[in-house]
Amino acid sequence: MDYRPSEIEPKWRTYWKEHKTYAVHTEHSKPKYYVLDMFPYPSGAGLHVGHPLGYIASDILSRYKRLRGFNVLHPMGFDAFGLPAEQYAIDNGIHPADSTRENIARYKQQLDNLGLSYDWDREVQTCDPKYYRWTQWIFLQMFNHWYDTAADKARPVSELVEYFKINGSAGVQAATTFEGSFTAAEWNSMTVREQQDVLMNFRLMYRKVGYVNWCEALGTVLANDEVINGVSERGGHPVEIKPMLQWSMRITAYADRLLRGLDTVDYPDGLRMLQSNWIGRSEGAQVFFDLENTGKKLEIYTTRPDTIFGATFMVLAPEHDLVDEITTEAQRGDIKNYLDWVKSRTERERQIEKVVSGAFTGAHAIHPFTGAKIPVFISEYVLKGYGTGAIMGVPADDERDLRFAEKFKLPVVHIVDKSMYPGAGMEDKVGKMINSDFLNGMEVLEAIQEVINRLSEKGIGKRRVQYKLRDANYSRQRYWGEPFPIIYDSEGIAHALPENELPLELPHTTEFKPGGGKGPLAQLSHWANLPGGMERDTDTMPGFAGSSWYFLRYMDPKNDQEFVSAEAIGYWQDVDFYIGGAEHAVGHLLYSRMWHKFLYDKGLVMTEEPFKKVVNQGMIGGKSNFVFRANERFFEEYLMIKVLQPFFAEEGPIKIAQTDLEEDSTYDFAFGANDLVIEVTSIKQVDKIERVRKTAAADNKRLLLLYNEELSDNINEPELVAQKIRRALNSRDNFIATSETPRSEQLFVSCSLTGKYSPDVFTKLHVDVNLVDNEVLDLEKALSRTQFRNANFKIDKEHGSIYLCSTELEKMSKRYANVVNPDDMVALYGADCFRMYEMFLGPIEVSKPWDTKGITGVSGFLKKFWQLFFNGELFIVSDDPATKDELRVLHNCIKKVTEDIERFSMNTCVSHFMIATNDLRKLNCSKRAVLEPLTVLLAPFGPHIAEELWSRLGHSGSVCDATWPEWNEDYLKSDTKEYPVQINGKLRATIELPSDITHADAEAAALSLEQVQRWLEGKQPKKVVFVPGRMINLVV
RNA sequence: GCGGGAAUGGCGGAAUGGUAGACGCGCUGGUCUCAAACACCAGUGACUUCACGGUCAUGCGAGUUCGAGUCUCGCUUCCCGCACCA
């Protein structure tokens, strides 16, 4: 029988569902393997062929691991809270819960269509209260913990309180935003409110006034990674910096562990680098400068303390706390003007036009070693958020400082002699110190150590490690997210809801617009205001909250006592293989690593890192197709080129008017030896037609009107127009125009013909790629689309009367009409074929374009593979023993496929299947001994066809429970080998030799070859390189 | 500007330092067919030669090696991150 995927595939999908083939349970007798796809956000657009790339690859790996005896966890779920659904609700009035539910249903149906082996009983959705109950719970755990930098782990806040009672703040080593100190007595005499304010600065989830990315258009605060080039990632709206009281996640406490952990995991180099840069560790020194006449100290951070003798000015960030205090009366005007200017600049302007700007505060700092007075400036090139928000300006050793010094005419003191290091840049840490007192003569690296020692001795500075990483903003003024399980009392103190009140469910509303800097929840006063003057937090958690721990929930998704049971986490441990797009490199992957480390500190998970191995899949680009719409001007050119040429000879030269839009007195064409003139125009240009008609009458000319629309209707028969012109020439009529109403509204010209016309007579438009096959537009299908209503097509007759489109590679997107839906591919070729073709396109990690036409190759392969089992309707698999050749084909395939899956090279696996199938066809092999192992081998790639053939081979269970075949090297050897014979490394001959030939015999055999002798020209080779099983090289 | 990655036929892509271009698409020719589609067979890097064959070919230029797409150095182009991080 024929291979009919549309019949066998639904059958097996039903079988899997009914038999719960993919249900996973804790089985201690088997080793575990956890394969995870990055959490999809179920967008309204559904899946296109780019999305399943990773899902298919991970599915193949899962099925393979299962066949190799692993207990494989391969779950799927949805990151279901988020902005798009809420934006959709604002725009269309559909509640996010409803649109999300629909989108998820569509996603699941599309995923199932691909035969993916998910255990749907483990599905999680972040917007499900049963799930976000535990997101809230983890939030509260973080709220109730602080980070002890001495122990290098999170500890309960209650322990910190005990410590404060006895010791005050002395000796506490913590990741904290608290500044200052207190004694035990001071602590004990503080009010509750004061104590809570202190503690808030230690919590891992804490509230602070932060400078946040405020987006007016979206009405919300955005995380750093949601802001691209100063505008919002979604929508591209402008973003400004604004102070706001927000929840913050103290990820900086884990900066060092997040950095060090990267050495223990198997991530792509690019990803590792990205995270490492994002964390941005730098070593340097914190230095205090006295401020003249104020008794105040200015704290700066520098990675180059060695250059301190080159410091000729100081610069504060415009938002620095000291700015107001230290500005002198004389400079107050300047500073105010500058601050106003800075405020007026959007984040985007700041990033794009980097102008050197600043203002003098009038204050001076005192150099700690020389006692010199150093002027203090403010400038936007110093950022409030990094280091201490203040720097020492060393123009001799820093480009930005130099530009600033030049602008403000500040002195430059050279402190590093780089003459020994030609080619070294200004900021390279090499050279000998000069003009630097006790540092003179030292190498830079040595000087850095020395100056830090001196600063420490004087008590005005110390070594400090600084991170670029910022604490993550954790509040969103939005509706569609997890509500905070926090209530505030009348004093504004934050209290955690008791655990038994979780989940705090998101209240229902129909009003989703944010307002006044507050989210929609703030408007639900019945919900937000509690008896006794207590108020709820009305913000919601950010998108990364739910996705930072979902992979743990899959281990134990139904547990209503714990976020995950100790038993489940003990067995499943962590994710062995994680695949997804590189866009999550610094957001999701960093946040979930941090949450995992926190849970690890609590003893709730077993490993410090959540993901052992991460693979980034490449993007699949779209191939856009274009059609060429003819503009008005096209028809004149067309008439000239295709119709009027023959009339030249007969009727004398044809005068062609210039552009006739303005000139009433000229026509498009006029004949030299005939009083006929021709005007080409759209039938819609009634005024113009009337005008030309009058002009012709006045000129005593006979007028032939040709409408663009009528030319368009007959575009593929120019002779008809020629006949019309001929009749007009011979007639006596003064005015000739068609009386019929042309149907055409627009004309499209085949790409292959556009070269004959001026490029500007066409408009290039996207056309749905689903109407195009191999660049040829399906005219019948196209005419049924509104884009081509009443359209005519000028077809290419030379290439078979077809309409050709041009192509370009673009992102796959609805906007470019180049989206290919996997459902359509499955309907046409089957899921197995689609899966294998996705893999066949190329390496998973590489971005590549989708091209549907190549899929026939895979389709052909599956048909051929099927035909190994069938002759017509007859199942022809025999139990005859396999021949040596057949076994070699089989075992070679087992070896290659096994090795290639292990190194995640799925594209070459598909090639190996094709090679094996082609070889077996040539050998006419239909033997069970060969086909049965091959079926198992194929099962991870084409699960439906494998199930069908497996059952035809007489097995009752699923092929998923078969055993992966092992290869035997003995079968791979052949008796002879065709050796290449090289002379000086160039191939000159080949020779068939026994595989186990000795060097001497091989050399003799090679030398005996006629071609070799000809190349040697009688000389003896100087040296003979012989690589057994590889090649022979004669060096002359 | 900084950091990372990539570059191989018309296209997607193969190649533990060892016969470059596997496999597939496309294209050309053939068989089948009234015809087309499907299917099957053969060919397909460029140049050159009647042919045998030869020459040149993995972005460019050097180097290491008996031998380089692969290793080293320099350059070009493209893609992706980051971007006043002190």
Tab-separated table of C-alpha atoms in Angstrom, chain A residues 75 149 238 256 307 339 435 540 561 590 605 613 743 780 792 805 871 873 900:
chain	number	residue	atom	x	y	z
A	75	PRO	CA	6.907	18.662	29.598
A	149	THR	CA	27.753	37.863	52.244
A	238	PRO	CA	9.581	56.690	24.345
A	256	ASP	CA	29.219	36.767	42.011
A	307	THR	CA	45.865	57.246	38.191
A	339	LEU	CA	19.693	70.029	35.333
A	435	ASN	CA	54.327	62.439	38.063
A	540	THR	CA	1.448	42.947	39.775
A	561	GLN	CA	1.057	21.249	49.708
A	590	LEU	CA	19.669	34.957	34.663
A	605	VAL	CA	16.440	22.199	45.481
A	613	LYS	CA	23.158	22.347	29.239
A	743	ARG	CA	-13.027	45.372	-15.558
A	780	GLU	CA	-6.299	31.144	-9.758
A	792	ASN	CA	-4.863	41.420	-14.394
A	805	CYS	CA	7.565	36.759	-8.409
A	871	ASN	CA	5.374	-4.123	-2.812
A	873	GLU	CA	-0.407	-3.822	-1.312
A	900	ASP	CA	25.049	12.575	15.484
